[in-house]
mmCIF file with all atom_site columns, C-alpha atoms in Angstrom:
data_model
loop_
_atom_site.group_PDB
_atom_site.id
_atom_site.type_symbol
_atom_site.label_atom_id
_atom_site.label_alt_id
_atom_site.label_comp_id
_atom_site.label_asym_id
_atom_site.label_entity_id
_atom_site.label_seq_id
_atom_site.pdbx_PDB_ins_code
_atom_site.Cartn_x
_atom_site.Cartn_y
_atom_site.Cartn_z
_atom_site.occupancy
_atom_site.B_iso_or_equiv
_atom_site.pdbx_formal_charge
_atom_site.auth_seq_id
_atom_site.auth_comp_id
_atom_site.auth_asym_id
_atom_site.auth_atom_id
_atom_site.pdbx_PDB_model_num
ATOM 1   C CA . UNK A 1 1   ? 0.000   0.000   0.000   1.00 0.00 ? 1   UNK A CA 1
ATOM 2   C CA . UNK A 1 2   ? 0.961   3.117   -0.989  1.00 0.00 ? 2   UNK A CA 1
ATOM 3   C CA . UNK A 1 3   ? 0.211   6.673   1.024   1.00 0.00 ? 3   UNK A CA 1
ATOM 4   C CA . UNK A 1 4   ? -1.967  9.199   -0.542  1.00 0.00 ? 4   UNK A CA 1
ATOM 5   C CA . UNK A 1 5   ? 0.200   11.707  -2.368  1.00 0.00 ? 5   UNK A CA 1
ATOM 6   C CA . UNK A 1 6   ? -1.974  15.007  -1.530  1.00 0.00 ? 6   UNK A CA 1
ATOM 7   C CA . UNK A 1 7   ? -4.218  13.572  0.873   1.00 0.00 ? 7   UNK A CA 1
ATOM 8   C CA . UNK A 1 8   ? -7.445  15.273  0.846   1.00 0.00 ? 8   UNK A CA 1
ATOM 9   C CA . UNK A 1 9   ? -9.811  14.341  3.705   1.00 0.00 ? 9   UNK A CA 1
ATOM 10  C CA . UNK A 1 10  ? -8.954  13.437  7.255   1.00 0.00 ? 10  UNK A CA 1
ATOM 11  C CA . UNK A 1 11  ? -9.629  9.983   6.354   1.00 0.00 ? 11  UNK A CA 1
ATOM 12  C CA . UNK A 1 12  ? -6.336  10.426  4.054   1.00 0.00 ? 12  UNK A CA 1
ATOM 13  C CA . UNK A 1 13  ? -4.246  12.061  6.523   1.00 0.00 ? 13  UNK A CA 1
ATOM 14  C CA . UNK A 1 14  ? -5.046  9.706   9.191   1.00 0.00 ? 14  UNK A CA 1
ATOM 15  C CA . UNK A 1 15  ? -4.046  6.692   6.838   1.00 0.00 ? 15  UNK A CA 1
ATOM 16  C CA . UNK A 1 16  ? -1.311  8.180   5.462   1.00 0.00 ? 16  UNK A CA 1
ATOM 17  C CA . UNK A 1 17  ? 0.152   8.809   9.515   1.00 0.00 ? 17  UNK A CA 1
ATOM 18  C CA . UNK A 1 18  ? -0.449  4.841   10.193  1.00 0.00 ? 18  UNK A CA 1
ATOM 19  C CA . UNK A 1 19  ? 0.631   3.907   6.643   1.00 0.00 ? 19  UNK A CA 1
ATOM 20  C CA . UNK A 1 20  ? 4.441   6.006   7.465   1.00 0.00 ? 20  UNK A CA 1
ATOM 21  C CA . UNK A 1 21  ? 4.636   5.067   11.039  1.00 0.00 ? 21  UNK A CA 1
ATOM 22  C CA . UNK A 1 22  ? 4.189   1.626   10.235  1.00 0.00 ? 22  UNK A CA 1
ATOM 23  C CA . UNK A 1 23  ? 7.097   1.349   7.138   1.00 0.00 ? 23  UNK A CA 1
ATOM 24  C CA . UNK A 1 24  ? 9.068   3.263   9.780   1.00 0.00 ? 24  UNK A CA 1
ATOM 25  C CA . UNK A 1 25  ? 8.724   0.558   12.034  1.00 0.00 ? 25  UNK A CA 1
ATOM 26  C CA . UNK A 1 26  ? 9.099   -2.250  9.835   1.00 0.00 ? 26  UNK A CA 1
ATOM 27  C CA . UNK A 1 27  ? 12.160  -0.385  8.226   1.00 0.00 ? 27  UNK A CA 1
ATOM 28  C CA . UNK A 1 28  ? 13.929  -0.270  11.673  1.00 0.00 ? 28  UNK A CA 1
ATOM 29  C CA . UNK A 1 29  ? 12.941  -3.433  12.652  1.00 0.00 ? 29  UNK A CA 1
ATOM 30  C CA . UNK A 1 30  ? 14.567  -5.099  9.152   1.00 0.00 ? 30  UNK A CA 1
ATOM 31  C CA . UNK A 1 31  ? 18.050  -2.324  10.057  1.00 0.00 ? 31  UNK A CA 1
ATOM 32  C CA . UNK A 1 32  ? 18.231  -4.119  13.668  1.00 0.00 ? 32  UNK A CA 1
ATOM 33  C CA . UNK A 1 33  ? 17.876  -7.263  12.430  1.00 0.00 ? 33  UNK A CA 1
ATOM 34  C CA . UNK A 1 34  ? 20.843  -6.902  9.112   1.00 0.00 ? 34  UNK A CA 1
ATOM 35  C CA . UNK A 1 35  ? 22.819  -5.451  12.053  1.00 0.00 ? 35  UNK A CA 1
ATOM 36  C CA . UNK A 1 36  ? 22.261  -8.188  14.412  1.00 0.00 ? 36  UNK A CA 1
ATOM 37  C CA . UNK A 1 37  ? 23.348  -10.586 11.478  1.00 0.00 ? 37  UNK A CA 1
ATOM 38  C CA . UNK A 1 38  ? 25.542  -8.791  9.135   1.00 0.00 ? 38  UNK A CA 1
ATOM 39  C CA . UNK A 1 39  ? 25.029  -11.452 6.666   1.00 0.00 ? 39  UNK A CA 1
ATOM 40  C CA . UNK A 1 40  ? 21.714  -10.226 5.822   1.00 0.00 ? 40  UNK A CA 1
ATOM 41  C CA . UNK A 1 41  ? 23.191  -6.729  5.071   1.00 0.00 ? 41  UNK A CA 1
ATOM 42  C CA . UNK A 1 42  ? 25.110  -8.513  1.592   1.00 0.00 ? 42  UNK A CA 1
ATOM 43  C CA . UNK A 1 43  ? 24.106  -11.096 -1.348  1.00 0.00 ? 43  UNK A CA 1
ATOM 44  C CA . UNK A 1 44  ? 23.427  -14.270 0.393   1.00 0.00 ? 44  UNK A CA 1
ATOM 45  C CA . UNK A 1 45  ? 25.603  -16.406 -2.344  1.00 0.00 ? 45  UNK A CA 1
ATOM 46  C CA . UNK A 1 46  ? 23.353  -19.329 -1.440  1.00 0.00 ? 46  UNK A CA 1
ATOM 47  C CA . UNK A 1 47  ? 20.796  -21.358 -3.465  1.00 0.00 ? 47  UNK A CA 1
ATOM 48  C CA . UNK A 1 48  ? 17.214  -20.749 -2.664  1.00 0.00 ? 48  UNK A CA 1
ATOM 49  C CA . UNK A 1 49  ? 16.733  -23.609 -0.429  1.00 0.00 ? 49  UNK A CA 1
ATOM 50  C CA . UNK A 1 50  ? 19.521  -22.391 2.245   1.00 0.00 ? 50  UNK A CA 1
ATOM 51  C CA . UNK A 1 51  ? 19.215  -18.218 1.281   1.00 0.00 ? 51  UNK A CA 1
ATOM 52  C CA . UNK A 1 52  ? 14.945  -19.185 3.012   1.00 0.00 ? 52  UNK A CA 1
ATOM 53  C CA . UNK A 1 53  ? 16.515  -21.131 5.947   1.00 0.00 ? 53  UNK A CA 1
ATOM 54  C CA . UNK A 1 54  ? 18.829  -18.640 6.671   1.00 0.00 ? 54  UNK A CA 1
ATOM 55  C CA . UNK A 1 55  ? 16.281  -16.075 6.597   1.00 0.00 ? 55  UNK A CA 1
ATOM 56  C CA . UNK A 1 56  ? 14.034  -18.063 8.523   1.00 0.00 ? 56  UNK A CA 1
ATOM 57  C CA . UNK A 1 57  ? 17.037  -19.012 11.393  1.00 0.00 ? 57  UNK A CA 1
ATOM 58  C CA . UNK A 1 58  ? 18.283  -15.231 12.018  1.00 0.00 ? 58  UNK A CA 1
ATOM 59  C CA . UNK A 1 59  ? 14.208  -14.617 12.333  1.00 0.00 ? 59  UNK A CA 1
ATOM 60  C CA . UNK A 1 60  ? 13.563  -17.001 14.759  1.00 0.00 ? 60  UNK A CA 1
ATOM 61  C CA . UNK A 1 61  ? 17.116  -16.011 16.777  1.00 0.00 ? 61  UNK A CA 1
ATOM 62  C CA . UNK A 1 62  ? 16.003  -12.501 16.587  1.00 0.00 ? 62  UNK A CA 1
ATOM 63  C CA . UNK A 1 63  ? 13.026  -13.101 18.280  1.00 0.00 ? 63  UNK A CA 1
ATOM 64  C CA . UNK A 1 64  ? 14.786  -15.069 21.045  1.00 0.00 ? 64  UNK A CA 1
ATOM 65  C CA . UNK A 1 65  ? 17.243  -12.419 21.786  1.00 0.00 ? 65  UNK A CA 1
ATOM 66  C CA . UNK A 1 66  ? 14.279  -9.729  21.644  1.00 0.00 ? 66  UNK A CA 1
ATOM 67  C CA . UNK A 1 67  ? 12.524  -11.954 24.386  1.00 0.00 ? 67  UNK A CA 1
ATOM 68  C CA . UNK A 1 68  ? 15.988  -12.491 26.375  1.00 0.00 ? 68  UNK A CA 1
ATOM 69  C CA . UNK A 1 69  ? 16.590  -8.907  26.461  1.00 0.00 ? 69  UNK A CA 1
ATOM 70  C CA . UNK A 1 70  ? 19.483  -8.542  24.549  1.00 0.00 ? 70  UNK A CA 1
ATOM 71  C CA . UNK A 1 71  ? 18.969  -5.301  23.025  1.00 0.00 ? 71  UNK A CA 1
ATOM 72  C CA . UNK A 1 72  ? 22.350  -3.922  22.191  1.00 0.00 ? 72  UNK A CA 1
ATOM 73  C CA . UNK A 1 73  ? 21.495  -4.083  18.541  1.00 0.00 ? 73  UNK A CA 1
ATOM 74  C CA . UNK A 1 74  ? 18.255  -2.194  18.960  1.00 0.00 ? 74  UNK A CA 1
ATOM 75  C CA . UNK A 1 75  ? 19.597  0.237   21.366  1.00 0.00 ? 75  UNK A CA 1
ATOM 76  C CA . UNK A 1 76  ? 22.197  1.394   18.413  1.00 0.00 ? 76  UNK A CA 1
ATOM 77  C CA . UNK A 1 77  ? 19.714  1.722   15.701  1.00 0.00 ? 77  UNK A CA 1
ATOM 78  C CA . UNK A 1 78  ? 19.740  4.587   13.707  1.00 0.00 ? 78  UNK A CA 1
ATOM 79  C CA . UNK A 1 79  ? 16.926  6.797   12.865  1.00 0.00 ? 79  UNK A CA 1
ATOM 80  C CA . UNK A 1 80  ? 18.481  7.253   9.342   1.00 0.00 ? 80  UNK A CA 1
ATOM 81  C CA . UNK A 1 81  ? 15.491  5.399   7.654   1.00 0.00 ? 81  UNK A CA 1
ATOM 82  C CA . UNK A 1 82  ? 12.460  7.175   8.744   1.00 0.00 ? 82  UNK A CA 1
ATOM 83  C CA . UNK A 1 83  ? 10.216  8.687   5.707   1.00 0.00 ? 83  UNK A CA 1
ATOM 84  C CA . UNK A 1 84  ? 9.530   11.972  5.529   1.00 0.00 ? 84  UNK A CA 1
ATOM 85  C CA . UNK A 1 85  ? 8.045   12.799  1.954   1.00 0.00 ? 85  UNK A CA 1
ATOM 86  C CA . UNK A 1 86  ? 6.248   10.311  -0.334  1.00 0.00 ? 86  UNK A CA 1
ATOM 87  C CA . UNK A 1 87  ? 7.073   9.679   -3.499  1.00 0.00 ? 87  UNK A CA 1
ATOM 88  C CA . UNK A 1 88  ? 4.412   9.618   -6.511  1.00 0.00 ? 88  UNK A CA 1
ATOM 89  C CA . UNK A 1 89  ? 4.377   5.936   -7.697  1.00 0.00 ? 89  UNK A CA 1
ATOM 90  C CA . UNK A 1 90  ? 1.432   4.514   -9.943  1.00 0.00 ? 90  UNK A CA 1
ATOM 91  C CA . UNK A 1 91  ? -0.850  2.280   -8.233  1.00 0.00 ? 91  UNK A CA 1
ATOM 92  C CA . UNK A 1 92  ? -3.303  -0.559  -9.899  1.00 0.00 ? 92  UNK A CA 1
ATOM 93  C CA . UNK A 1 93  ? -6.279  -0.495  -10.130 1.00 0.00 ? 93  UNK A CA 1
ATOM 94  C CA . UNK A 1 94  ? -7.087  -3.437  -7.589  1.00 0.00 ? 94  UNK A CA 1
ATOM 95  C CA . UNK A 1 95  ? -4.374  -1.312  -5.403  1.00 0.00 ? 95  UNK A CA 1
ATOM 96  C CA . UNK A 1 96  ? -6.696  1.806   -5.672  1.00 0.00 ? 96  UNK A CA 1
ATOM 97  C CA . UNK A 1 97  ? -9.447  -0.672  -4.526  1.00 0.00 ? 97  UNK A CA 1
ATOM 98  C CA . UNK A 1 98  ? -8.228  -1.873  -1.982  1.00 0.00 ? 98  UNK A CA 1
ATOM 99  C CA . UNK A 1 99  ? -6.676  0.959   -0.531  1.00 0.00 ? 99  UNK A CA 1
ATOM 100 C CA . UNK A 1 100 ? -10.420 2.809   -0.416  1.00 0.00 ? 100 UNK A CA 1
ATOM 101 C CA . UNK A 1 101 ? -11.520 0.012   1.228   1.00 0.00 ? 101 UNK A CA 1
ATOM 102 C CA . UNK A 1 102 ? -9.111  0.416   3.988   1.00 0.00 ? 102 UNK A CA 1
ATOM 103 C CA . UNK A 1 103 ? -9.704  3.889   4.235   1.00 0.00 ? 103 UNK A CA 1
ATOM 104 C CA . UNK A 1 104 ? -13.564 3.759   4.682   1.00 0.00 ? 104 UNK A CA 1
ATOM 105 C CA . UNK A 1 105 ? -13.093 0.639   6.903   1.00 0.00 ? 105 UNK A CA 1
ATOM 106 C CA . UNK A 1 106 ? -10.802 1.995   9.294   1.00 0.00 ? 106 UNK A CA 1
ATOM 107 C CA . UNK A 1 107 ? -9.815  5.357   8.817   1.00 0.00 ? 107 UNK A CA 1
ATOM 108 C CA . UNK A 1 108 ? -13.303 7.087   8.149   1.00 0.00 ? 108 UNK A CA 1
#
């Protein structure tokens, strides 16, 4: 999903709030998590099979180390990849859609 470029109603504004807070927080979480395994920060030169499990096994140690408390990775994330100004990009039609939907569901 997409943010509205000039939003228009309050129902626009709102979504587009929730839409960047929530890339911001996804974007930090994925910066923790390549800097808690630097492999994920580079080309994984594996095939497909072991690139997934890899992905799968610094997932599931993240989330033990989150639940242990080890936070020295999160505690020296940067705030270098927060959005601040949205970019016009075309959107589908079933994007459109869908978006509206969301927006009269839960943000009218």
């Amino acid at each position: 999903m997409t943010p509205f470029l000039n939003p228009a109603t309050n129902a626009e504004k709102l979504y587009n709030e929730a839409q960047i807070k929530t890339r911001n927080t996804v974007e930090r979480t994925f910066g923790v998590w390549k800097r808690r395994f630097t492999c994920l920060s580079q080309k994984l030169r594996l095939k497909l099979d072991h690139t997934l499990a890899v992905i799968v096994a610094t997932a599931v140690l993240h989330n033990i180390a989150l639940q242990q408390n080890d936070t020295v990775a999160i505690d020296s994330a940067p705030e270098e990849n927060i959005v601040t100004e949205l970019i016009e990009q075309p959107l589908s039609y079933e994007g459109n859609h869908v978006r509206r939907l969301l927006l009269e569901q839960y943000f009218s």
